[in-house]
Amino acid sequence: MPSELTLPYCLLPQRWDVLVAGGGTAGAIAAVAAAREGARVLVLEAQGSLGGTGTNAWVTPLMKNVSGGVNLNRGLTDTLKARLLARGDGSRDKAGNDNWFNPEGLKFVLEELLQEVGGEVLYHTNVVAPIMDGKRIESLVVHNKGGLQAIGADVFIDATGDADVAAAAGVPFQAGDEDGLHQAMSLRFSLAGVDLARLCTFLTEHGQWQESPQFMHFWMVWNKKSTLEPLFRRAIQGGVLLERDGDYFQAFSVPGRPGELSFNCPRIRAEFNDGADPWHLSGAQLDGRQGIERLLKFCKTYLPGCEDSYLGSVAPMVGVRETRRIVGDYTLTLPDILDCRMFPDAVCRNHYPVDIHSVKGGATLLHEREGAAPYFAPDAFHEIPYRAMLPRGVSNLIVPGRSASSTFEAQSSIRVQQNCHSMGEAAGVAAAWAVREYGGDVRSVSGEALRARLKEWGANL
Ligand SMILES: Cc1cc2nc3c(=O)[nH]c(=O)nc-3n(C[C@H](O)[C@H](O)[C@H](O)COP(=O)(O)OP(=O)(O)OC[C@H]3O[C@@H](n4cnc5c(N)ncnc54)[C@H](O)[C@@H]3O)c2cc1C
């Protein structure tokens, strides 16, 4: 019988006011917001840069979240956009869409913002488990090159996207749809050396209008009337693509990277759909790289302007759309979205549609903005309450981002990056207040006062 293994860890002598687990889309912004409110903040991040899915999974651009012609996410999202624009790593198209950005530029901007407000980051560090004292988290055990260490703080923000901390702390959670299946993962990549002007002309002449080589977006999904469908059929007949490569194909231009396109594909095989399972993640990496090989060949063979193109980069992180969703003090539902539900403790407004990249069948993409519900009006939106970020059973933890408390359908709508920014900003302010005023109790923070503070910082609430 092997003896029971007890791994030693050392307790770091320093303590922080706020520890942020995961410096991704929501976490990096949460850290900036908390430090801006005067808290001592440390971000614990598994990768070597901030930004998470938006940078390390190469997910660009930001999805539009506009209602009545107005961006619904402002505050620190505006700051990010202004800085990206000033560096040439962001841009605004003729239609006024200012969501185009370069993921590599975003990494720099996020670090710059964090350091300006005195926040700190510990990279290449995995959060392993919380050490609990009743309903309070005392510290987080992390693993990095220093071995196992416990780091203490008063308030914790779980921005891992997978609710890693919350789940290990015993918070109830949901995951996947009614059958436990998650949204499909994708391994994003970029194609460099593209003659964008030629490709732009080709696409415009073939039924996919492009504003200019600087602002390109083209796509193919089976049975959605994409004009590229015949090309996909030919490529399948020619042995270049597989049938499932047409389940979702999409590409965008990237500011600051002339001649490069970012691909929102290949979609990973359905059997690998749980981004919180290391075996699924590894399978996704292998399957994705093979898919990228096929798509490269397709582009070079069938898309004018791509003949001399080459693989620019493969995202270091697999793109994970949905894993664990905490059960919080409030769970956002599809009727909340369709009925445009408002909340006194709102921290974010959303008009992005329900968008499920289903692994059941080829192209179950419910992206249409059609129907009789109030939500489908062009100036409609619903709100997300602070309570959706407060996990049941733990007193000093906040969970912003894609694992906030929501049903499968509702999550598919609120998960886009700008909403994760807004949730992160609110989590950061609330965490700093909970430390300063309430001994770390995040439920003592008034949702109404939080909302008012976010408005002072420029939020559209
Ligand atoms: C393929 C794909 C395409 C998408 N397309 C778009 C799009 O076009 N536009 C858009 O706006 N949104 C898009 N989305 C949605 C959006 O990008 C994500 O929902 C959002 O970025 C998630 O933010 P988050 O902060 O919750 O998680 P993340 O940004 O993933 O951040 C989690 C962070 O935590 C770190 N981490 C995780 N576990 C640990 C741990 N145990 N210890 C330490 N660190 C840890 C990760 O490294 C990461 O940095 C897409 C998502 C995917 C996957």
Coordinates of C-alpha atoms and ligand atoms in Angstrom, one line a residue:
M1 CA 0.0 0.0 0.0
P2 CA 1.5 3.4 -0.9
S3 CA 1.6 5.7 2.1
E4 CA -0.6 8.8 2.1
L5 CA 1.1 11.7 0.4
T6 CA 1.1 15.0 2.3
L7 CA 2.8 17.7 0.4
P8 CA 4.5 20.4 2.4
Y9 CA 3.8 24.0 1.5
C10 CA 5.3 27.2 3.1
L11 CA 3.2 30.2 4.1
L12 CA 4.4 33.3 2.4
P13 CA 5.1 36.0 5.1
Q14 CA 3.6 38.8 3.0
R15 CA -0.2 39.2 2.9
W16 CA -2.3 41.1 0.4
D17 CA -5.6 42.8 0.7
V18 CA -7.0 41.2 -2.5
L19 CA -5.7 38.1 -4.3
V20 CA -7.0 37.7 -7.9
A21 CA -6.8 34.1 -9.1
G22 CA -6.4 34.3 -12.9
G23 CA -5.3 37.5 -14.6
G24 CA -7.5 37.0 -17.6
T25 CA -10.2 39.1 -19.2
A26 CA -12.1 39.8 -16.0
G27 CA -9.2 39.2 -13.6
A28 CA -6.8 41.7 -15.0
I29 CA -9.4 44.4 -15.0
A30 CA -10.6 43.4 -11.5
A31 CA -7.0 43.8 -10.2
V32 CA -6.7 47.2 -11.8
A33 CA -10.0 48.3 -10.3
A34 CA -9.2 47.0 -6.8
A35 CA -5.7 48.6 -6.8
R36 CA -7.2 51.9 -8.1
E37 CA -9.5 51.9 -5.0
G38 CA -6.4 51.7 -2.8
A39 CA -6.1 47.9 -2.1
R40 CA -2.9 45.9 -2.1
V41 CA -3.5 43.5 -4.9
L42 CA -1.6 40.4 -6.3
V43 CA -2.7 38.6 -9.4
L44 CA -1.9 34.9 -9.6
E45 CA -1.7 33.9 -13.2
A46 CA -0.9 30.5 -14.8
Q47 CA 0.4 32.0 -18.1
G48 CA 3.2 34.6 -18.6
S49 CA 1.0 37.5 -19.5
L50 CA -2.3 39.1 -18.6
G51 CA -5.5 39.0 -20.6
G52 CA -6.5 35.3 -20.6
T53 CA -8.7 34.3 -23.4
G54 CA -8.5 37.7 -25.0
T55 CA -4.7 37.5 -25.4
N56 CA -3.5 34.0 -24.8
A57 CA -6.4 32.3 -26.7
W58 CA -6.0 35.0 -29.3
V59 CA -9.8 35.9 -29.2
T60 CA -10.1 39.1 -31.1
P61 CA -12.1 41.4 -31.7
L62 CA -14.3 42.3 -28.8
M63 CA -17.8 41.3 -29.6
K64 CA -20.1 44.3 -30.1
N65 CA -22.3 45.0 -27.1
V66 CA -24.3 48.1 -28.3
S67 CA -27.8 49.2 -27.6
G68 CA -29.4 52.2 -29.2
G69 CA -26.1 53.1 -30.8
V70 CA -24.3 53.3 -27.5
N71 CA -21.6 50.9 -26.2
L72 CA -22.9 49.3 -23.0
N73 CA -19.5 48.6 -21.5
R74 CA -17.5 51.7 -20.6
G75 CA -15.3 52.4 -17.6
L76 CA -12.0 50.6 -17.9
T77 CA -13.1 49.1 -21.2
D78 CA -12.9 52.6 -22.6
T79 CA -9.5 53.1 -21.1
L80 CA -8.2 49.9 -22.7
K81 CA -9.6 50.9 -26.1
A82 CA -8.1 54.4 -25.9
R83 CA -4.6 53.0 -25.0
L84 CA -4.8 50.3 -27.7
L85 CA -5.8 53.0 -30.3
A86 CA -2.9 55.2 -29.2
R87 CA -0.4 52.4 -29.7
G88 CA -1.8 51.4 -33.1
D89 CA -3.0 48.1 -31.5
G90 CA -6.7 49.1 -31.7
S91 CA -8.9 50.7 -34.3
R92 CA -12.3 52.0 -35.2
D93 CA -14.0 51.1 -38.5
K94 CA -16.2 53.4 -40.6
A95 CA -19.3 52.1 -38.9
G96 CA -17.9 53.3 -35.5
N97 CA -17.1 49.9 -34.2
D98 CA -14.1 50.4 -31.9
N99 CA -13.7 46.7 -30.9
W100 CA -10.8 45.7 -33.1
F101 CA -7.6 45.0 -31.2
N102 CA -4.3 43.2 -31.3
P103 CA -4.0 40.6 -28.5
E104 CA -0.2 41.2 -28.2
G105 CA -0.8 44.9 -27.7
L106 CA -3.5 44.2 -25.1
K107 CA -1.0 42.2 -23.0
F108 CA 1.2 45.2 -22.7
V109 CA -1.6 47.7 -22.0
L110 CA -3.0 45.5 -19.2
E111 CA 0.5 45.3 -17.5
E112 CA 1.0 49.0 -17.9
L113 CA -2.4 49.8 -16.3
L114 CA -1.9 47.3 -13.4
Q115 CA 1.6 48.7 -12.6
E116 CA 0.4 52.3 -12.8
V117 CA -2.0 51.7 -9.9
G118 CA 0.5 49.7 -7.9
G119 CA -0.9 46.2 -8.6
E120 CA 1.4 43.2 -8.6
V121 CA 1.4 40.0 -10.6
L122 CA 2.9 36.5 -10.0
Y123 CA 3.2 34.7 -13.4
H124 CA 3.6 31.0 -14.1
T125 CA 1.7 30.3 -10.9
N126 CA -1.2 27.9 -10.7
V127 CA -3.8 28.3 -8.0
V128 CA -4.3 24.8 -6.5
A129 CA -6.7 25.1 -3.6
P130 CA -8.0 27.5 -0.9
I131 CA -7.3 27.0 2.8
M132 CA -10.6 27.6 4.6
D133 CA -11.5 29.0 8.0
G134 CA -15.2 28.2 8.2
K135 CA -16.9 30.2 5.4
R136 CA -13.8 32.4 4.9
I137 CA -10.9 31.7 2.6
E138 CA -7.8 32.3 4.6
S139 CA -5.2 31.8 1.8
L140 CA -4.6 30.1 -1.6
V141 CA -2.1 27.3 -2.1
V142 CA -0.3 27.9 -5.3
H143 CA 2.2 25.9 -7.3
N144 CA 5.1 27.5 -9.2
K145 CA 8.8 27.2 -9.5
G146 CA 9.0 28.0 -5.8
G147 CA 7.1 24.8 -5.0
L148 CA 3.9 24.9 -3.1
Q149 CA 3.2 28.1 -1.2
A150 CA 0.2 29.5 0.6
I151 CA -0.6 33.2 0.1
G152 CA -2.9 35.0 2.4
A153 CA -5.4 37.9 1.8
D154 CA -8.6 39.3 3.1
V155 CA -10.7 39.0 -0.1
F156 CA -10.3 36.7 -3.1
I157 CA -11.5 37.1 -6.7
D158 CA -11.8 33.9 -8.6
A159 CA -11.3 34.9 -12.2
T160 CA -10.0 31.6 -13.5
G161 CA -12.9 31.3 -15.9
D162 CA -13.5 27.8 -14.5
A163 CA -14.4 28.8 -11.0
D164 CA -11.4 26.7 -9.8
V165 CA -11.2 28.4 -6.4
A166 CA -14.9 28.4 -5.8
A167 CA -15.3 24.8 -6.7
A168 CA -12.4 23.7 -4.4
A169 CA -14.0 25.8 -1.7
G170 CA -17.2 23.8 -1.9
V171 CA -19.3 26.3 -3.7
P172 CA -22.1 24.6 -5.7
F173 CA -21.8 24.9 -9.4
Q174 CA -23.5 23.9 -12.7
A175 CA -21.6 22.9 -15.8
G176 CA -22.7 22.4 -19.4
D177 CA -26.2 22.0 -20.8
E178 CA -29.0 19.7 -19.6
D179 CA -26.8 16.8 -20.8
G180 CA -23.7 18.1 -19.2
L181 CA -22.2 19.0 -22.5
H182 CA -20.2 22.2 -22.7
Q183 CA -20.0 24.6 -25.6
A184 CA -17.4 23.6 -28.2
M185 CA -13.8 24.7 -27.6
S186 CA -11.7 26.2 -30.4
L187 CA -8.0 26.5 -31.0
R188 CA -7.4 29.9 -32.5
F189 CA -4.5 30.8 -34.8
S190 CA -3.3 33.5 -37.1
L191 CA -2.4 33.4 -40.7
A192 CA 0.4 35.7 -41.8
G193 CA 1.7 36.8 -45.1
V194 CA -1.8 37.3 -46.6
D195 CA -2.4 39.8 -49.5
L196 CA -5.3 41.3 -47.7
A197 CA -6.2 43.6 -50.6
R198 CA -6.6 40.7 -53.0
L199 CA -8.6 38.6 -50.5
C200 CA -10.8 41.6 -49.7
T201 CA -11.6 42.1 -53.4
F202 CA -12.3 38.4 -53.8
L203 CA -14.6 38.2 -50.8
T204 CA -16.5 41.4 -51.7
E205 CA -17.0 40.0 -55.3
H206 CA -18.2 36.7 -53.8
G207 CA -21.0 38.0 -51.6
Q208 CA -19.1 38.7 -48.4
W209 CA -18.8 42.5 -48.4
Q210 CA -15.6 43.9 -46.7
E211 CA -15.1 47.5 -45.7
S212 CA -11.4 47.5 -46.5
P213 CA -8.3 45.2 -46.0
Q214 CA -8.0 46.8 -42.5
F215 CA -11.4 45.7 -41.4
M216 CA -12.2 42.2 -42.6
H217 CA -14.6 39.6 -41.3
F218 CA -15.6 36.5 -43.3
W219 CA -17.2 33.2 -42.3
M220 CA -18.7 29.9 -43.3
V221 CA -21.1 27.8 -41.3
W222 CA -23.0 24.9 -43.0
N223 CA -26.6 25.8 -44.1
K224 CA -26.3 29.5 -43.1
K225 CA -26.2 30.7 -46.7
S226 CA -22.4 31.5 -46.6
T227 CA -21.2 32.3 -50.1
L228 CA -18.0 30.3 -49.2
E229 CA -20.0 27.1 -48.9
P230 CA -19.2 25.8 -52.4
L231 CA -15.5 26.3 -51.8
F232 CA -15.8 24.2 -48.6
R233 CA -17.6 21.5 -50.6
R234 CA -14.8 21.4 -53.1
A235 CA -12.1 21.3 -50.5
I236 CA -13.9 18.4 -48.8
Q237 CA -14.2 16.6 -52.1
G238 CA -10.5 17.3 -52.7
G239 CA -9.5 15.8 -49.3
V240 CA -8.3 19.1 -47.9
L241 CA -11.0 19.6 -45.3
L242 CA -13.2 17.4 -43.2
E243 CA -17.0 17.9 -43.1
R244 CA -16.8 19.2 -39.5
D245 CA -14.4 22.0 -40.6
G246 CA -17.5 23.7 -41.9
D247 CA -19.3 23.6 -38.6
Y248 CA -17.7 26.9 -37.8
F249 CA -15.2 28.9 -39.8
Q250 CA -14.6 32.6 -39.2
A251 CA -11.7 35.1 -39.6
F252 CA -11.0 38.7 -38.8
S253 CA -8.2 41.2 -39.6
V254 CA -6.1 42.5 -36.7
P255 CA -5.0 46.1 -36.1
G256 CA -1.2 46.6 -36.0
R257 CA -0.6 43.4 -37.9
P258 CA -0.9 44.1 -41.6
G259 CA -1.1 40.9 -43.7
E260 CA -2.4 38.8 -40.8
L261 CA -5.8 37.3 -40.1
S262 CA -7.1 35.8 -36.8
F263 CA -9.2 32.7 -37.1
N264 CA -12.0 31.8 -34.7
C265 CA -11.5 28.1 -35.5
P266 CA -10.9 25.2 -35.8
R267 CA -13.7 23.9 -33.6
I268 CA -12.6 21.0 -31.5
R269 CA -14.0 17.5 -31.8
A270 CA -17.1 17.1 -29.7
E271 CA -15.6 14.4 -27.5
F272 CA -13.2 17.0 -26.1
N273 CA -15.6 19.7 -24.7
D274 CA -14.7 20.2 -21.1
G275 CA -12.1 22.9 -20.6
A276 CA -11.8 22.1 -16.9
D277 CA -10.6 18.5 -17.7
P278 CA -6.9 18.3 -18.5
W279 CA -7.4 15.3 -20.7
H280 CA -10.0 17.1 -22.8
L281 CA -7.7 20.2 -22.9
S282 CA -4.8 18.1 -24.2
G283 CA -7.0 16.3 -26.7
A284 CA -8.2 19.7 -27.9
Q285 CA -4.7 20.9 -28.4
L286 CA -3.8 17.9 -30.5
D287 CA -7.1 18.0 -32.5
G288 CA -6.8 21.7 -32.9
R289 CA -3.3 21.6 -34.4
Q290 CA -4.4 19.1 -37.0
G291 CA -7.4 21.2 -37.8
I292 CA -5.1 24.2 -38.3
E293 CA -3.0 22.3 -40.8
R294 CA -6.1 21.5 -42.8
L295 CA -7.3 25.1 -42.7
L296 CA -3.9 26.5 -43.7
K297 CA -4.0 24.2 -46.8
F298 CA -7.6 25.3 -47.5
C299 CA -6.7 29.0 -47.4
K300 CA -3.6 28.7 -49.5
T301 CA -5.4 26.6 -52.1
Y302 CA -8.8 28.2 -52.3
L303 CA -8.6 31.8 -51.1
P304 CA -7.0 34.3 -53.5
G305 CA -4.4 36.4 -51.6
C306 CA -3.5 33.5 -49.3
E307 CA -1.2 31.6 -51.7
D308 CA 2.0 32.7 -49.9
S309 CA 0.6 32.8 -46.4
Y310 CA 2.0 30.9 -43.5
L311 CA 1.1 30.1 -39.9
G312 CA 1.6 33.2 -37.8
S313 CA 0.9 31.8 -34.4
V314 CA -1.2 29.2 -32.6
A315 CA -2.8 30.5 -29.5
P316 CA -1.0 29.2 -26.4
M317 CA -4.3 28.6 -24.6
V318 CA -7.2 26.5 -26.0
G319 CA -10.3 28.8 -26.4
V320 CA -12.8 27.6 -23.7
R321 CA -16.3 29.0 -23.9
E322 CA -17.9 27.5 -20.9
T323 CA -17.1 25.2 -18.0
R324 CA -18.2 25.6 -14.4
R325 CA -20.8 28.3 -13.5
I326 CA -21.1 29.0 -9.8
V327 CA -24.4 29.0 -8.0
G328 CA -24.5 32.5 -6.7
D329 CA -26.9 34.6 -4.7
Y330 CA -28.7 35.3 -8.0
T331 CA -28.6 33.1 -11.1
L332 CA -29.2 34.9 -14.3
T333 CA -31.6 33.1 -16.7
L334 CA -32.8 33.3 -20.3
P335 CA -36.1 34.9 -19.3
D336 CA -34.1 37.7 -17.5
I337 CA -32.4 38.3 -20.8
L338 CA -35.5 38.2 -23.0
D339 CA -37.6 40.3 -20.6
C340 CA -34.8 42.9 -20.3
R341 CA -34.7 42.5 -16.5
M342 CA -33.1 45.4 -14.5
F343 CA -31.6 45.1 -11.0
P344 CA -30.9 47.7 -8.4
D345 CA -27.4 46.2 -7.9
A346 CA -26.6 46.1 -11.6
V347 CA -22.9 46.0 -12.5
C348 CA -23.2 45.4 -16.3
R349 CA -25.6 45.9 -19.2
N350 CA -25.8 43.4 -22.0
H351 CA -27.3 43.3 -25.5
Y352 CA -25.1 40.5 -26.9
P353 CA -27.4 37.7 -28.1
V354 CA -27.6 34.1 -26.9
D355 CA -24.7 32.5 -28.8
I356 CA -24.3 28.7 -28.2
H357 CA -21.5 27.0 -30.1
S358 CA -23.1 23.6 -29.5
V359 CA -21.3 20.3 -29.9
K360 CA -24.6 18.6 -30.6
G361 CA -24.7 18.3 -34.4
G362 CA -23.0 20.6 -36.9
A363 CA -24.1 24.1 -36.6
T364 CA -26.4 24.8 -33.8
L365 CA -25.6 28.5 -33.6
L366 CA -28.5 30.4 -32.0
H367 CA -27.3 33.9 -32.9
E368 CA -30.3 35.3 -34.4
R369 CA -31.7 38.6 -33.1
E370 CA -35.3 37.8 -33.9
G371 CA -38.5 37.3 -32.0
A372 CA -41.2 39.2 -30.1
A373 CA -39.4 39.4 -26.7
P374 CA -38.5 43.0 -25.5
Y375 CA -34.8 42.0 -25.8
F376 CA -34.9 42.0 -29.6
A377 CA -35.6 45.8 -29.9
P378 CA -32.5 47.6 -31.1
D379 CA -32.3 49.8 -28.0
A380 CA -32.9 47.0 -25.5
F381 CA -30.6 45.5 -22.9
H382 CA -30.7 43.6 -19.7
E383 CA -28.6 43.9 -16.6
I384 CA -26.4 41.6 -14.6
P385 CA -26.6 42.0 -10.8
Y386 CA -23.7 42.1 -8.3
R387 CA -25.3 39.1 -6.6
A388 CA -24.5 36.9 -9.6
M389 CA -20.9 37.1 -8.7
L390 CA -21.3 36.1 -5.1
P391 CA -20.9 32.4 -4.6
R392 CA -23.0 30.6 -2.1
G393 CA -21.4 29.5 1.1
V394 CA -18.2 31.7 1.1
S395 CA -18.1 35.1 2.6
N396 CA -14.9 36.7 1.0
L397 CA -15.0 35.5 -2.6
I398 CA -16.2 37.2 -5.8
V399 CA -16.5 35.3 -9.1
P400 CA -16.7 37.6 -12.2
G401 CA -16.4 36.6 -15.9
R402 CA -17.6 33.6 -17.7
S403 CA -18.2 31.5 -14.6
A404 CA -20.5 34.0 -12.9
S405 CA -23.9 32.6 -11.8
S406 CA -26.0 32.0 -14.9
T407 CA -27.8 29.2 -16.7
F408 CA -26.2 27.6 -19.8
E409 CA -28.2 29.8 -22.2
A410 CA -27.7 33.0 -20.2
Q411 CA -24.0 32.4 -19.9
S412 CA -23.7 32.1 -23.7
S413 CA -24.9 35.6 -23.9
I414 CA -23.1 37.4 -21.1
R415 CA -19.7 35.7 -21.6
V416 CA -18.3 38.1 -24.2
Q417 CA -15.2 40.0 -23.3
Q418 CA -16.6 43.5 -22.6
N419 CA -19.1 42.1 -20.1
C420 CA -16.2 40.2 -18.4
H421 CA -14.4 43.6 -18.2
S422 CA -17.4 45.2 -16.6
M423 CA -17.9 42.3 -14.1
G424 CA -14.2 42.4 -13.3
E425 CA -14.2 46.1 -12.7
A426 CA -17.2 45.8 -10.3
A427 CA -15.6 42.8 -8.6
G428 CA -12.4 44.8 -8.0
V429 CA -14.1 47.8 -6.5
A430 CA -16.3 45.6 -4.3
A431 CA -13.3 43.6 -3.1
A432 CA -11.4 46.7 -2.2
W433 CA -14.4 48.1 -0.3
A434 CA -15.0 44.8 1.5
V435 CA -11.4 44.8 2.8
R436 CA -11.5 48.5 3.8
E437 CA -15.0 48.7 5.4
Y438 CA -16.3 45.2 6.2
G439 CA -13.6 42.9 7.3
G440 CA -13.6 41.1 4.0
D441 CA -17.4 40.4 3.9
V442 CA -18.4 40.9 0.3
R443 CA -22.1 40.7 1.0
S444 CA -21.9 43.8 3.2
V445 CA -21.0 45.9 0.1
S446 CA -24.1 47.7 -1.0
G447 CA -24.9 46.8 -4.6
E448 CA -26.5 50.3 -5.1
A449 CA -23.4 52.1 -3.7
L450 CA -21.2 49.9 -5.9
R451 CA -23.3 50.8 -8.9
A452 CA -23.0 54.5 -8.1
R453 CA -19.2 54.2 -7.8
L454 CA -18.9 52.4 -11.1
K455 CA -20.9 55.2 -12.7
E456 CA -18.3 57.7 -11.3
W457 CA -15.6 55.6 -13.0
G458 CA -17.5 56.0 -16.3
A459 CA -19.7 52.8 -16.4
N460 CA -22.9 52.9 -18.4
L461 CA -25.3 51.9 -15.7
Ligands
LIG1 C1 -13.0 30.4 -29.1 C2 -13.7 31.6 -28.5 C3 -14.1 32.7 -29.2 C4 -14.7 33.7 -28.6 N1 -15.0 34.8 -29.4 C5 -15.2 36.0 -28.8 C6 -15.2 37.2 -29.5 O1 -15.0 37.2 -30.7 N2 -15.4 38.4 -28.8 C7 -15.6 38.4 -27.5 O2 -15.8 39.5 -26.9 N3 -15.7 37.3 -26.8 C8 -15.4 36.1 -27.4 N4 -15.4 34.9 -26.6 C9 -15.8 34.9 -25.2 C10 -14.7 35.6 -24.3 O3 -13.5 35.7 -24.9 C11 -14.5 34.8 -23.0 O4 -15.8 34.4 -22.5 C12 -13.9 35.7 -21.9 O5 -12.7 36.2 -22.4 C13 -13.7 34.9 -20.6 O6 -13.1 35.8 -19.7 P1 -12.7 35.3 -18.2 O7 -12.1 36.4 -17.5 O8 -14.0 34.7 -17.6 O9 -11.7 34.1 -18.4 P2 -10.3 34.2 -19.1 O10 -10.1 35.4 -19.9 O11 -10.1 32.8 -19.8 O12 -9.3 34.3 -17.9 C14 -9.0 33.2 -17.0 C15 -7.5 33.4 -16.6 O13 -7.3 32.6 -15.5 C16 -6.1 31.9 -15.7 N5 -6.2 30.7 -14.9 C17 -7.1 29.7 -15.1 N6 -7.0 28.8 -14.1 C18 -6.0 29.2 -13.3 C19 -5.4 28.7 -12.1 N7 -5.9 27.5 -11.5 N8 -4.4 29.4 -11.5 C20 -3.9 30.5 -12.1 N9 -4.5 31.0 -13.2 C21 -5.5 30.4 -13.8 C22 -6.0 31.7 -17.2 O14 -4.6 31.5 -17.6 C23 -6.5 33.0 -17.7 O15 -5.5 34.0 -17.8 C24 -14.8 33.8 -27.2 C25 -14.4 32.7 -26.4 C26 -13.8 31.6 -27.0 C27 -13.3 30.5 -26.2

